[in-house]
Coordinates of N, CA and C in Angstrom, one line a residue:
X14 N 6.1 16.0 -1.9 CA 5.3 16.8 -2.8 C 5.6 16.4 -4.2
X15 N 4.6 16.2 -5.0 CA 4.8 15.8 -6.4 C 5.3 16.9 -7.2
X16 N 5.9 16.6 -8.3 CA 6.6 17.6 -9.1 C 5.7 18.8 -9.5
X17 N 4.5 18.5 -10.0 CA 3.7 19.6 -10.5 C 2.7 20.2 -9.4
X18 N 2.8 19.7 -8.3 CA 1.9 20.2 -7.2 C 2.3 21.6 -6.8
X19 N 3.5 22.0 -7.1 CA 4.0 23.4 -6.8 C 4.8 23.8 -8.0
X20 N 5.0 25.1 -8.2 CA 5.9 25.5 -9.3 C 6.7 26.7 -8.9
X21 N 7.8 26.9 -9.7 CA 8.5 28.2 -9.5 C 7.5 29.3 -10.0
X22 N 7.9 30.5 -9.9 CA 7.0 31.6 -10.3 C 6.5 31.3 -11.7
X23 N 5.2 31.3 -11.9 CA 4.5 31.0 -13.1 C 3.7 32.2 -13.5
X24 N 3.8 32.6 -14.8 CA 3.1 33.7 -15.3 C 1.6 33.3 -15.7
X25 N 0.8 34.2 -16.0 CA -0.5 33.9 -16.5 C -0.5 33.1 -17.7
X26 N -1.3 32.0 -17.8 CA -1.4 31.1 -18.9 C -0.1 30.3 -19.1
X27 N 0.7 30.1 -18.0 CA 1.9 29.3 -18.2 C 1.5 27.8 -18.4
X28 N 2.1 27.2 -19.3 CA 1.9 25.8 -19.6 C 2.5 24.9 -18.6
X29 N 1.7 24.0 -17.9 CA 2.2 23.2 -16.9 C 2.5 21.7 -17.3
X30 N 1.8 21.3 -18.3 CA 2.0 19.9 -18.8 C 0.8 19.3 -19.4
X31 N 1.0 18.2 -20.1 CA -0.2 17.5 -20.7 C -0.6 16.4 -19.7
X32 N -1.9 16.1 -19.7 CA -2.4 15.0 -18.9 C -2.2 13.8 -19.7
X33 N -1.5 12.8 -19.2 CA -1.2 11.6 -19.9 C -1.7 10.4 -19.1
X34 N -1.8 9.3 -19.9 CA -2.2 8.0 -19.3 C -2.9 7.2 -20.3
X35 N -3.4 6.0 -19.9 CA -4.1 5.1 -20.8 C -5.4 5.7 -21.2
X36 N -5.7 5.6 -22.5 CA -7.0 6.1 -23.0 C -8.0 5.0 -23.1
X37 N -9.2 5.3 -22.7 CA -10.3 4.3 -22.8 C -11.5 5.0 -23.7
X38 N -12.1 4.1 -24.4 CA -13.3 4.6 -25.2 C -14.5 4.6 -24.2
X39 N -15.6 5.2 -24.6 CA -16.8 5.2 -23.7 C -17.2 3.8 -23.4
X40 N -17.2 2.9 -24.4 CA -17.6 1.5 -24.1 C -16.6 0.8 -23.1
X41 N -15.3 1.0 -23.2 CA -14.4 0.4 -22.3 C -14.6 0.9 -20.9
X42 N -14.9 2.2 -20.7 CA -15.2 2.8 -19.4 C -16.4 2.1 -18.8
X43 N -17.4 2.0 -19.6 CA -18.7 1.4 -19.1 C -18.6 0.0 -18.8
X44 N -17.7 -0.7 -19.4 CA -17.5 -2.2 -19.1 C -16.6 -2.5 -17.9
X45 N -15.9 -1.5 -17.4 CA -15.0 -1.8 -16.3 C -15.7 -1.5 -15.0
X46 N -15.2 -2.2 -13.9 CA -15.6 -1.9 -12.5 C -14.4 -1.0 -11.9
X47 N -14.7 0.2 -11.5 CA -13.7 1.1 -11.1 C -13.7 1.2 -9.5
X48 N -14.7 0.6 -8.8 CA -14.8 0.9 -7.4 C -13.6 0.6 -6.5
X49 N -12.9 -0.4 -6.8 CA -11.8 -0.8 -5.9 C -10.4 -0.4 -6.5
X50 N -10.4 0.6 -7.4 CA -9.1 0.9 -8.0 C -8.8 2.4 -7.8
X51 N -7.5 2.7 -7.7 CA -7.1 4.1 -7.6 C -7.2 4.6 -9.1
X52 N -8.0 5.6 -9.3 CA -8.2 6.2 -10.6 C -7.9 7.7 -10.6
X53 N -7.5 8.1 -11.8 CA -7.3 9.6 -12.1 C -7.9 9.8 -13.4
X54 N -9.3 9.7 -13.5 CA -10.0 9.7 -14.7 C -10.3 11.1 -15.2
X55 N -10.1 11.4 -16.4 CA -10.5 12.7 -17.0 C -11.1 12.4 -18.3
X56 N -12.4 12.8 -18.5 CA -13.1 12.5 -19.8 C -13.0 13.7 -20.6
X57 N -12.7 13.5 -21.9 CA -12.5 14.6 -22.9 C -13.9 14.8 -23.6
X58 N -14.0 15.9 -24.3 CA -15.2 16.2 -25.1 C -15.5 15.2 -26.2
X59 N -14.5 14.4 -26.6 CA -14.7 13.4 -27.7 C -15.1 12.1 -27.0
X60 N -15.3 12.1 -25.7 CA -15.8 10.9 -24.9 C -14.7 9.9 -24.6
X61 N -13.4 10.2 -25.0 CA -12.3 9.4 -24.5 C -12.1 9.7 -23.1
X62 N -11.6 8.7 -22.3 CA -11.3 9.0 -20.9 C -9.8 8.6 -20.8
X63 N -9.1 9.5 -20.1 CA -7.7 9.3 -19.8 C -7.5 8.9 -18.3
X64 N -6.9 7.8 -18.1 CA -6.6 7.4 -16.7 C -5.2 7.6 -16.4
X65 N -4.9 8.7 -15.6 CA -3.6 9.1 -15.3 C -2.9 8.1 -14.3
X66 N -3.6 7.2 -13.7 CA -3.0 6.2 -12.9 C -2.3 5.1 -13.7
X67 N -2.6 5.0 -15.0 CA -2.0 4.0 -15.9 C -1.1 4.7 -16.9
X68 N 0.1 4.9 -16.6 CA 1.1 5.5 -17.5 C 1.0 7.0 -17.5
X69 N 0.4 7.6 -16.5 CA 0.3 9.1 -16.4 C 1.6 9.7 -15.9
X70 N 1.5 11.0 -15.6 CA 2.6 11.8 -15.2 C 2.2 12.6 -14.0
X71 N 3.0 13.6 -13.6 CA 2.8 14.4 -12.4 C 1.5 15.3 -12.5
X72 N 0.9 15.5 -13.7 CA -0.3 16.3 -13.8 C -1.4 15.7 -13.0
X73 N -1.4 14.4 -12.8 CA -2.5 13.7 -12.1 C -2.6 14.1 -10.7
X74 N -1.6 14.8 -10.1 CA -1.5 15.2 -8.7 C -2.0 16.6 -8.5
X75 N -2.6 17.2 -9.5 CA -3.2 18.5 -9.3 C -4.5 18.3 -8.4
X76 N -4.6 19.0 -7.3 CA -5.7 18.9 -6.4 C -6.8 19.8 -6.8
X77 N -8.0 19.6 -6.2 CA -9.2 20.4 -6.4 C -9.2 21.6 -5.5
X78 N -9.7 22.7 -6.0 CA -10.1 23.9 -5.2 C -11.2 24.6 -5.9
X79 N -12.2 25.1 -5.1 CA -13.3 25.8 -5.7 C -12.9 27.2 -6.3
X80 N -11.7 27.7 -5.9 CA -11.1 28.9 -6.4 C -9.8 28.6 -7.0
X81 N -9.7 27.9 -8.1 CA -8.4 27.4 -8.6 C -7.5 28.4 -9.2
X82 N -6.2 28.1 -9.3 CA -5.3 28.9 -10.0 C -4.8 28.3 -11.3
X83 N -5.4 27.2 -11.7 CA -5.1 26.5 -13.0 C -6.3 26.0 -13.6
X84 N -6.2 25.7 -14.9 CA -7.3 25.1 -15.6 C -6.9 24.0 -16.6
X85 N -7.8 23.2 -17.0 CA -7.5 22.1 -18.0 C -8.1 22.7 -19.3
X86 N -7.3 22.6 -20.4 CA -7.7 23.0 -21.7 C -7.5 22.0 -22.7
X87 N -8.5 21.7 -23.5 CA -8.4 20.7 -24.6 C -7.8 21.4 -25.8
X88 N -7.0 20.7 -26.5 CA -6.4 21.2 -27.8 C -6.1 19.9 -28.7
X89 N -6.0 20.2 -29.9 CA -5.6 19.1 -30.9 C -4.1 19.3 -31.1
X90 N -3.3 18.1 -31.0 CA -1.9 18.2 -31.2 C -1.6 18.2 -32.7
X91 N -0.4 18.2 -33.1 CA 0.0 18.2 -34.5 C -0.5 17.0 -35.3
X92 N -0.7 15.9 -34.6 CA -1.2 14.6 -35.3 C -2.7 14.6 -35.3
X93 N -3.4 15.6 -34.8 CA -4.8 15.7 -34.8 C -5.5 15.0 -33.6
X94 N -4.7 14.6 -32.6 CA -5.3 13.9 -31.5 C -5.7 14.9 -30.4
X95 N -6.8 14.7 -29.8 CA -7.3 15.6 -28.7 C -6.4 15.4 -27.5
X96 N -5.8 16.4 -26.9 CA -5.0 16.3 -25.7 C -5.5 17.3 -24.7
X97 N -5.1 17.1 -23.5 CA -5.5 17.9 -22.4 C -4.3 18.5 -21.7
X98 N -4.3 19.9 -21.7 CA -3.1 20.6 -21.1 C -3.6 21.3 -19.9
X99 N -2.7 21.5 -19.0 CA -2.9 22.4 -17.8 C -2.1 23.6 -17.9
X100 N -2.8 24.7 -17.6 CA -2.2 26.0 -17.6 C -2.7 26.9 -16.4
X101 N -1.9 27.8 -16.0 CA -2.3 28.7 -14.9 C -3.3 29.7 -15.5
X102 N -4.2 30.2 -14.6 CA -5.2 31.2 -15.0 C -5.0 32.5 -14.2
X103 N -4.0 32.5 -13.3 CA -3.5 33.7 -12.6 C -2.0 33.5 -12.4
X104 N -1.3 34.6 -12.2 CA 0.1 34.4 -11.9 C 0.2 33.6 -10.6
X105 N 1.2 32.7 -10.5 CA 1.4 31.9 -9.3 C 2.8 32.1 -8.8
X106 N 2.9 32.4 -7.5 CA 4.1 32.6 -6.9 C 4.9 31.3 -6.6
X107 N 6.2 31.4 -6.5 CA 7.0 30.2 -6.2 C 6.5 29.6 -4.9
X108 N 6.4 28.3 -4.9 CA 6.0 27.6 -3.7 C 4.5 27.4 -3.5
X109 N 3.7 28.2 -4.3 CA 2.2 28.1 -4.2 C 1.7 26.7 -4.8
X110 N 0.8 26.1 -4.1 CA 0.3 24.8 -4.6 C -0.6 25.2 -5.8
X111 N -0.6 24.2 -6.8 CA -1.5 24.4 -8.0 C -2.8 23.6 -7.8
X112 N -3.9 24.2 -8.2 CA -5.2 23.6 -8.1 C -6.0 23.8 -9.4
X113 N -6.9 22.9 -9.6 CA -7.9 23.0 -10.7 C -9.2 22.8 -10.0
X114 N -10.3 23.2 -10.6 CA -11.7 22.9 -10.2 C -12.1 21.6 -10.9
X115 N -12.2 20.5 -10.1 CA -12.5 19.2 -10.7 C -13.9 19.2 -11.5
X116 N -14.9 20.0 -11.0 CA -16.2 20.0 -11.7 C -16.7 18.6 -12.0
X117 N -16.7 17.8 -11.0 CA -17.1 16.4 -11.2 C -18.5 16.3 -11.6
X118 N -18.9 15.2 -12.3 CA -20.3 14.9 -12.5 C -20.6 13.5 -11.8
X119 N -21.8 13.4 -11.3 CA -22.2 12.1 -10.7 C -23.2 11.5 -11.5
X120 N -22.8 10.5 -12.3 CA -23.7 9.9 -13.3 C -24.8 9.0 -12.6
X121 N -24.5 8.6 -11.3 CA -25.5 7.8 -10.7 C -26.4 8.5 -9.8
X122 N -26.5 9.9 -9.9 CA -27.4 10.7 -9.1 C -27.0 10.8 -7.7
X123 N -25.7 10.6 -7.3 CA -25.2 10.7 -6.0 C -25.4 12.1 -5.5
X124 N -25.7 12.4 -4.2 CA -25.8 13.7 -3.7 C -24.4 14.4 -3.6
X125 N -24.4 15.7 -3.6 CA -23.2 16.5 -3.5 C -22.4 16.1 -2.3
X126 N -23.0 15.7 -1.2 CA -22.3 15.3 0.0 C -21.4 14.1 -0.2
X127 N -21.7 13.3 -1.2 CA -20.8 12.1 -1.5 C -19.4 12.6 -2.1
X128 N -19.3 13.9 -2.4 CA -18.1 14.4 -3.0 C -17.7 15.7 -2.3
X129 N -17.4 15.5 -1.0 CA -17.1 16.7 -0.2 C -15.9 17.5 -0.6
X130 N -15.9 18.8 -0.5 CA -14.7 19.6 -0.7 C -14.4 20.3 0.6
X131 N -13.1 20.3 0.9 CA -12.6 21.0 2.1 C -11.5 21.9 1.7
X132 N -11.6 22.6 0.6 CA -10.5 23.4 0.1 C -10.3 24.7 0.9
X133 N -11.3 25.1 1.7 CA -11.1 26.3 2.5 C -11.3 27.6 1.9
X134 N -11.5 27.6 0.6 CA -11.7 28.9 -0.2 C -12.9 29.6 0.3
X135 N -12.9 30.9 0.3 CA -14.1 31.7 0.6 C -15.2 31.4 -0.3
X136 N -14.9 30.9 -1.5 CA -15.9 30.5 -2.5 C -16.3 29.0 -2.5
X137 N -15.9 28.3 -1.5 CA -16.0 26.9 -1.5 C -17.5 26.5 -1.6
X138 N -17.8 25.6 -2.5 CA -19.1 25.1 -2.8 C -19.5 23.9 -1.8
X139 N -18.5 23.4 -1.1 CA -18.8 22.3 -0.2 C -18.8 20.9 -0.9
X140 N -18.6 20.9 -2.2 CA -18.6 19.7 -3.0 C -17.6 19.9 -4.2
X141 N -17.1 18.8 -4.7 CA -16.2 18.8 -5.9 C -17.0 18.7 -7.1
X142 N -18.4 18.5 -7.0 CA -19.2 18.4 -8.2 C -19.3 19.8 -8.9
X143 N -19.5 19.8 -10.2 CA -19.6 21.0 -10.9 C -20.8 21.8 -10.4
X144 N -20.6 23.2 -10.5 CA -21.8 24.0 -10.1 C -23.0 23.7 -10.9
X145 N -24.2 23.9 -10.4 CA -25.4 23.5 -11.1 C -25.4 24.2 -12.5
X146 N -25.0 25.4 -12.6 CA -25.1 26.1 -13.9 C -24.1 25.6 -14.9
X147 N -23.0 24.9 -14.4 CA -22.0 24.4 -15.3 C -22.2 22.9 -15.7
X148 N -23.1 22.2 -14.9 CA -23.3 20.8 -15.1 C -24.1 20.5 -16.3

């Protein structure tokens, strides 16, 4: 089990860590072929993409669930750089696995069945794609 996949007792809004890795511009992302690579891509609102597989940390191992107990939050650090932090959105008991809702987007028009979810939540959408109202 990876370090951040579980935590000791975590209170509401407990800081779990920053998402780290190599940053790419929109142009760099568009010019690369990603099909045969292990990627942990997270695109920020400023259109930079962080690849946690390249210089990342344990936050890249947070799994998806449709009923998550954590969230990703953008903030600016002291140097004015946009960063992505993970925090709990409910109290989490020791040993509980940590999840975020990936809310993926399919730029190529792929159907939701190409991104299956098997989280088992009573609220499971059956896909890791963002809900229609959030997309």
